[in-house]
Amino acid sequence: MPELPEVETIVRGLARRVVGDTITSVWIGSRPQPLKSPASAIVKILEGARIASVHRAGKHIVFELQRPSESASATGEQHAASKQHATVKKDGAAERRKSSAPGASRGLGAEKKQAPEGRKKSTAAELDPAPHWVVHLGMTGRMVVCEPDAEIAKHTHLVATLASGRELRFIDPRMFGKLSVHASAFDPGGVEPLEVSEEDFVALFRGRKTPIKSALLNQKLVRGVGNIYADESLFRAGIRPRRRASTITREQLGKLYQAVRDVLREAIALGGSSISDYVDADGEEGFFQLQHRVYGREGEACQVCKMPVRRIVLTGRSSHYCPKCQK
DNA sequence: AATGAAACCTGACAGC
DNA sequence: TGCTGTCAGGTTTCAT
């Protein structure tokens, strides 16, 4: 179940393997569920595109692409971008507005044209008019880089053949994952917990009557935190999952801010070493290398006070906490 | 507007 | 062995 640290690890692995490669052809399976853009739009944008970079936005994997035409002329780029955009309609109206505005108004300069080969990081300005391929792994999604003769796994929904000869495949049994293409920018909303300031983080919860855990899981507020890391963060901060966000003191929210960041950073560090090859052929190593203190430990003694860890169901998700350490 | 619950899905696993 | 039922949980959708 990929949350932020797992996606971060996968993205790093992908970046090492596919940045600079070009997608020569795309095969799409027959199940429409994972496709959040029309199959024709996905093929149109991916085929022939060079993968300029791969990064993470919340739990999304974002491929920044470079179309062959983009090196031709700046005006041509803009035209192509807005045209492609019209074919990709499944996003919300807000997102549409956001992504069409900057590309259309900017007098895009020449600096974009000769992005040198080895360039790994792009600035926001350079990124702007490039189309993006966005993948969300949902619960069971996987991105795999493999040789073309590797067996096609069951529930493979997309295969992108690369100029290097390898293939990039998207596999997802439960089809909670999502594939989409965007003519320019992609913004999933919410703040990155590892980038946001403490003040901005604290402000997110002000006046909310919803349980703090529900707020943490709300991707429109904080992006990337899922069920496991929400439980672990709340344990470290000493806050019960059901506590109404509005009743939590400023000091406690400060602790929560630190706890979320600590948990995510530790998980990235561990995930990085244990699943760095996840995107290889079939690396099935589990994600859960982090020593969970409460998650999945119902009935076990709390590591701090020895009280049995309790499990409750909160907005449909199992939630674990120590009744003594968390108030 | 904000909140909660149901729905979407299949695989894994426990129990019989 | 093979069936049935339950659980997993990220996100969207629907109802309140």
Coordinates of C-alpha atoms (C1' of nucleotides) in Angstrom, one line a residue:
Chain A
M1 CA 0.0 0.0 0.0
P2 CA 2.1 2.8 -1.2
E3 CA 2.0 6.0 0.8
L4 CA 4.4 8.9 0.4
P5 CA 7.6 7.1 1.4
E6 CA 6.9 4.1 -0.9
V7 CA 6.1 6.4 -3.8
E8 CA 9.2 8.4 -3.1
T9 CA 11.3 5.3 -3.2
I10 CA 9.7 4.1 -6.4
V11 CA 10.1 7.4 -8.0
R12 CA 13.8 7.5 -7.2
G13 CA 14.2 4.0 -8.7
L14 CA 12.3 5.0 -11.8
A15 CA 14.3 8.2 -12.2
R16 CA 17.5 6.2 -12.3
R17 CA 16.1 3.8 -14.9
V18 CA 14.0 5.8 -17.4
V19 CA 15.0 9.5 -17.3
G20 CA 16.4 10.4 -20.8
D21 CA 14.7 7.4 -22.4
T22 CA 12.0 7.8 -25.1
I23 CA 8.7 6.0 -25.2
T24 CA 8.5 4.5 -28.7
S25 CA 5.1 2.7 -28.4
V26 CA 2.3 2.2 -25.9
W27 CA 0.0 -0.8 -25.4
I28 CA -3.1 -0.3 -23.2
G29 CA -5.2 -3.1 -21.8
S30 CA -8.9 -3.5 -22.1
R31 CA -10.0 -2.5 -18.7
P32 CA -11.1 1.1 -18.6
Q33 CA -11.1 1.5 -14.8
P34 CA -7.4 2.7 -14.4
L35 CA -7.6 5.2 -17.2
K36 CA -8.5 8.7 -16.0
S37 CA -7.8 10.1 -19.4
P38 CA -9.0 8.6 -22.7
A39 CA -6.8 5.8 -24.0
S40 CA -6.3 7.8 -27.2
A41 CA -5.1 10.8 -25.3
I42 CA -2.6 8.7 -23.3
V43 CA -1.2 7.1 -26.4
K44 CA -1.0 10.4 -28.2
I45 CA 1.0 12.1 -25.5
L46 CA 3.2 9.2 -24.5
E47 CA 4.2 7.9 -27.9
G48 CA 7.4 9.5 -29.1
A49 CA 7.8 11.5 -25.9
R50 CA 11.1 11.7 -24.0
I51 CA 11.0 11.3 -20.3
A52 CA 12.6 14.5 -19.0
S53 CA 12.2 13.8 -15.3
V54 CA 10.2 11.7 -12.8
H55 CA 9.1 13.2 -9.5
R56 CA 6.5 12.7 -6.8
A57 CA 3.5 14.8 -5.9
G58 CA 1.8 13.4 -2.8
K59 CA 1.2 9.8 -3.7
H60 CA 1.3 10.5 -7.4
I61 CA 4.2 9.6 -9.7
V62 CA 4.6 12.4 -12.2
F63 CA 6.6 11.9 -15.5
E64 CA 7.5 15.2 -17.1
L65 CA 7.6 14.6 -20.8
Q66 CA 9.2 16.3 -23.7
R67 CA 7.5 16.0 -27.1
P68 CA 9.6 15.9 -30.2
S69 CA 7.8 19.0 -31.5
E70 CA 8.8 21.0 -28.4
S71 CA 12.3 21.5 -29.6
A72 CA 10.9 23.1 -32.8
S73 CA 9.4 26.4 -31.7
A74 CA 8.0 28.0 -28.6
T75 CA 4.8 29.1 -30.3
G76 CA 4.2 25.6 -31.7
E77 CA 4.6 24.2 -28.2
Q78 CA 2.0 26.3 -26.7
H79 CA -0.5 25.6 -29.5
A80 CA 0.1 21.9 -29.2
A81 CA -0.2 22.0 -25.5
S82 CA -3.6 23.7 -25.4
K83 CA -4.9 21.5 -28.2
Q84 CA -3.9 18.3 -26.4
H85 CA -5.5 19.6 -23.3
A86 CA -8.9 19.8 -24.9
T87 CA -8.9 16.0 -25.4
V88 CA -8.1 15.4 -21.7
K89 CA -11.3 16.3 -20.0
K90 CA -11.7 14.1 -17.0
D91 CA -10.1 16.4 -14.5
G92 CA -12.0 18.9 -12.3
A93 CA -12.7 22.3 -13.5
A94 CA -10.4 23.9 -11.0
E95 CA -7.5 21.8 -12.2
R96 CA -8.3 22.7 -15.8
R97 CA -8.1 26.4 -15.0
K98 CA -4.9 26.0 -13.2
S99 CA -3.1 24.1 -15.9
S100 CA -4.2 26.1 -18.8
A101 CA -3.5 29.6 -17.4
P102 CA 0.3 29.7 -17.1
G103 CA 1.1 28.1 -20.4
A104 CA -1.1 30.4 -22.3
S105 CA 0.1 33.6 -20.8
R106 CA 3.8 33.1 -20.6
G107 CA 6.1 34.4 -23.3
L108 CA 8.1 31.3 -23.0
G109 CA 11.8 32.0 -23.7
A110 CA 14.5 30.1 -25.5
E111 CA 16.0 28.5 -22.4
K112 CA 13.7 25.6 -22.6
K113 CA 14.8 24.7 -26.1
Q114 CA 18.2 23.2 -25.5
A115 CA 17.7 21.3 -22.3
P116 CA 21.0 19.5 -22.3
E117 CA 20.9 15.7 -22.3
G118 CA 22.1 14.9 -18.8
R119 CA 19.9 17.4 -17.1
K120 CA 18.1 15.8 -14.2
K121 CA 16.4 18.5 -12.4
S122 CA 14.2 21.1 -14.0
T123 CA 13.1 24.4 -12.6
A124 CA 9.4 25.2 -12.4
A125 CA 9.7 27.6 -15.3
E126 CA 11.2 25.0 -17.6
L127 CA 8.7 22.5 -16.6
D128 CA 5.7 24.6 -17.5
P129 CA 4.5 23.7 -21.0
A130 CA 5.6 20.1 -20.9
P131 CA 2.9 17.4 -20.9
H132 CA 2.8 15.2 -17.9
W133 CA 2.0 11.6 -17.4
V134 CA 0.6 11.0 -13.9
V135 CA 0.3 7.6 -12.2
H136 CA -1.4 6.8 -8.9
L137 CA -0.7 3.4 -7.6
G138 CA -3.9 3.2 -5.5
M139 CA -3.6 0.2 -3.1
T140 CA -2.0 -2.4 -5.3
G141 CA -0.5 -0.7 -8.3
R142 CA 3.1 -1.3 -9.4
M143 CA 5.4 0.3 -11.9
V144 CA 7.9 -2.1 -13.3
V145 CA 10.9 -1.6 -15.6
C146 CA 11.8 -4.9 -17.3
E147 CA 13.2 -6.6 -20.4
P148 CA 10.6 -7.1 -23.1
D149 CA 10.8 -10.8 -22.8
A150 CA 9.7 -10.8 -19.2
E151 CA 6.4 -12.4 -18.7
I152 CA 3.4 -10.1 -18.8
A153 CA 2.0 -10.1 -15.3
K154 CA -1.7 -10.6 -14.8
H155 CA -3.5 -7.3 -14.4
T156 CA -1.1 -5.4 -16.6
H157 CA -2.9 -2.4 -17.9
L158 CA -0.2 -0.5 -19.7
V159 CA 3.1 -1.3 -21.4
A160 CA 5.3 1.5 -22.6
T161 CA 8.2 0.3 -24.8
L162 CA 11.3 2.4 -24.5
A163 CA 14.0 3.3 -27.0
S164 CA 16.5 1.5 -24.8
G165 CA 14.6 -1.7 -25.5
R166 CA 13.2 -2.1 -22.0
E167 CA 9.6 -1.8 -21.0
L168 CA 7.8 0.3 -18.4
R169 CA 4.7 -1.5 -17.2
F170 CA 1.8 -0.6 -15.0
I171 CA 0.2 -3.5 -13.1
D172 CA -2.7 -3.2 -10.7
P173 CA -4.9 -6.1 -9.7
R174 CA -7.5 -4.1 -7.8
M175 CA -7.6 -1.2 -10.2
F176 CA -7.7 1.4 -7.6
G177 CA -4.7 3.0 -9.4
K178 CA -5.1 5.7 -12.0
L179 CA -3.4 6.8 -15.1
S180 CA -3.8 10.2 -16.7
V181 CA -2.1 12.7 -19.0
H182 CA -2.0 16.4 -18.6
A183 CA -1.1 18.9 -21.3
S184 CA 0.9 21.0 -18.8
A185 CA 1.1 21.3 -15.1
F186 CA -0.3 18.9 -12.6
D187 CA -1.3 19.9 -9.1
P188 CA -3.0 17.4 -6.8
G189 CA -3.7 20.0 -4.2
G190 CA -2.7 19.9 -0.5
V191 CA 0.7 20.6 0.9
E192 CA 3.8 18.4 0.9
P193 CA 4.3 17.5 4.6
L194 CA 8.1 17.5 4.2
E195 CA 8.1 21.0 2.6
V196 CA 5.3 22.9 4.4
S197 CA 6.2 25.2 7.3
E198 CA 4.9 24.5 10.8
E199 CA 2.7 27.5 10.7
D200 CA 1.0 26.5 7.5
F201 CA 0.6 22.9 8.7
V202 CA -1.0 24.0 11.9
A203 CA -3.4 26.3 10.1
L204 CA -4.8 23.4 8.1
F205 CA -6.6 22.0 11.1
R206 CA -7.9 25.2 12.6
G207 CA -11.6 25.0 13.3
R208 CA -12.1 21.6 11.8
K209 CA -14.5 19.4 13.7
T210 CA -13.5 16.2 11.9
P211 CA -11.3 13.7 13.8
I212 CA -7.7 14.6 13.4
K213 CA -6.9 11.3 11.7
S214 CA -9.5 12.0 9.0
A215 CA -8.0 15.4 8.4
L216 CA -4.5 13.9 8.1
L217 CA -5.8 11.4 5.5
N218 CA -7.5 14.2 3.6
Q219 CA -5.2 14.6 0.6
K220 CA -6.6 18.1 -0.2
L221 CA -5.0 19.2 3.1
V222 CA -1.9 17.2 3.5
R223 CA -0.8 15.0 0.6
G224 CA 0.9 11.7 0.9
V225 CA -0.1 10.6 4.4
G226 CA -2.0 7.3 4.4
N227 CA -3.5 5.0 7.0
I228 CA -0.2 3.5 8.4
Y229 CA 1.8 6.7 8.7
A230 CA -1.2 8.6 10.1
D231 CA -1.5 6.1 13.0
E232 CA 2.2 6.1 13.6
S233 CA 2.4 9.9 13.6
L234 CA -0.5 10.3 16.0
F235 CA 1.1 7.8 18.3
R236 CA 4.4 9.7 18.4
A237 CA 2.5 13.0 18.9
G238 CA 0.4 11.5 21.7
I239 CA -2.9 12.3 20.1
R240 CA -5.9 9.9 19.7
P241 CA -7.1 9.4 16.2
R242 CA -10.6 10.4 17.1
R243 CA -9.7 13.7 18.7
R244 CA -11.5 16.6 16.9
A245 CA -8.9 18.6 15.1
S246 CA -10.3 21.9 16.6
T247 CA -9.7 20.7 20.1
I248 CA -6.0 20.1 19.7
T249 CA -3.7 22.7 21.2
R250 CA -1.2 24.6 19.2
E251 CA 1.6 22.9 21.0
Q252 CA 0.2 19.4 20.3
L253 CA -0.2 20.3 16.6
G254 CA 3.5 21.3 16.7
K255 CA 4.3 17.9 18.0
L256 CA 2.2 16.3 15.3
Y257 CA 4.0 18.3 12.6
Q258 CA 7.3 17.0 13.8
A259 CA 6.0 13.5 14.2
V260 CA 4.6 13.3 10.7
R261 CA 7.9 14.6 9.3
D262 CA 10.0 12.2 11.4
V263 CA 7.9 9.2 10.5
L264 CA 8.0 10.0 6.8
R265 CA 11.7 10.7 6.7
E266 CA 12.5 7.5 8.6
A267 CA 10.3 5.5 6.3
I268 CA 12.0 7.0 3.2
A269 CA 15.4 6.2 4.6
L270 CA 14.4 2.6 5.3
G271 CA 12.3 2.1 2.2
G272 CA 15.1 3.5 0.2
S273 CA 17.4 0.7 1.3
S274 CA 14.9 -2.1 1.3
I275 CA 12.9 -1.5 -1.9
S276 CA 15.2 0.5 -4.0
D277 CA 14.9 -2.2 -6.7
Y278 CA 11.2 -2.4 -6.5
V279 CA 10.7 -1.2 -10.0
D280 CA 13.0 -4.0 -11.3
A281 CA 11.5 -7.0 -13.0
D282 CA 9.4 -8.3 -10.1
G283 CA 10.8 -7.0 -6.9
E284 CA 8.2 -8.1 -4.5
E285 CA 9.8 -7.0 -1.4
G286 CA 7.3 -5.6 1.0
F287 CA 7.1 -1.9 1.8
F288 CA 6.8 -2.3 5.5
Q289 CA 10.3 -2.2 6.7
L290 CA 9.5 0.6 9.1
Q291 CA 9.2 -0.6 12.7
H292 CA 5.5 0.2 13.3
R293 CA 4.8 1.1 16.9
V294 CA 1.0 0.8 16.8
Y295 CA -0.1 -0.1 13.3
G296 CA -1.2 -3.7 13.0
R297 CA -0.3 -4.3 16.7
E298 CA -3.8 -4.6 18.2
G299 CA -3.6 -6.3 21.6
E300 CA 0.2 -6.1 21.8
A301 CA 1.8 -4.1 24.6
C302 CA 2.6 -0.5 23.9
Q303 CA 6.3 -0.1 23.5
V304 CA 6.3 2.8 25.9
C305 CA 3.8 2.0 28.7
K306 CA 2.8 -1.7 28.1
M307 CA -0.9 -1.0 27.8
P308 CA -2.5 -3.1 25.0
V309 CA -2.7 -1.3 21.7
R310 CA -6.3 -0.7 20.8
R311 CA -7.9 -0.9 17.4
I312 CA -11.0 1.1 16.3
V313 CA -12.6 1.7 13.0
L314 CA -12.7 5.4 12.0
T315 CA -14.3 6.5 8.8
G316 CA -14.0 3.0 7.5
R317 CA -10.3 2.5 8.3
S318 CA -8.8 0.6 11.1
S319 CA -7.0 2.8 13.5
H320 CA -4.5 1.8 16.1
Y321 CA -3.5 3.7 19.2
C322 CA -2.3 3.4 22.8
P323 CA -5.1 4.4 25.2
K324 CA -2.6 5.6 27.8
C325 CA 0.0 7.4 25.7
Q326 CA -2.5 9.1 23.4
K327 CA -5.1 11.6 24.6
Chain B
dA1 C1' -19.6 23.6 3.5
dA2 C1' -18.3 19.9 6.0
dT3 C1' -18.7 15.4 7.4
dG4 C1' -19.5 10.4 7.2
dA5 C1' -20.6 6.3 4.8
dA6 C1' -20.8 3.5 0.8
dA7 C1' -18.8 2.0 -3.4
dC8 C1' -15.2 0.6 -6.2
dC9 C1' -12.1 -3.8 -6.9
dT10 C1' -9.4 -8.5 -6.3
dG11 C1' -6.3 -11.3 -3.6
dA12 C1' -5.1 -13.3 0.7
dC13 C1' -6.4 -15.7 4.4
dA14 C1' -9.2 -17.9 8.2
dG15 C1' -12.5 -21.1 9.2
dC16 C1' -15.2 -24.9 8.1
Chain C
dT1 C1' -9.7 -29.8 -1.3
dG2 C1' -12.6 -26.2 -2.0
dC3 C1' -16.0 -23.3 -0.6
dT4 C1' -17.6 -19.0 2.0
dG5 C1' -16.9 -14.9 4.3
dT6 C1' -14.1 -11.2 5.8
dC7 C1' -10.6 -7.9 5.5
dA8 C1' -7.3 -4.8 3.3
dG9 C1' -7.5 0.8 2.4
dG10 C1' -6.9 5.2 -1.4
dT11 C1' -10.0 7.8 -3.5
dT12 C1' -14.5 9.2 -5.4
dT13 C1' -19.3 9.6 -5.0
dC14 C1' -23.4 10.1 -2.7
dA15 C1' -26.3 11.3 1.3
dT16 C1' -27.0 14.0 5.3

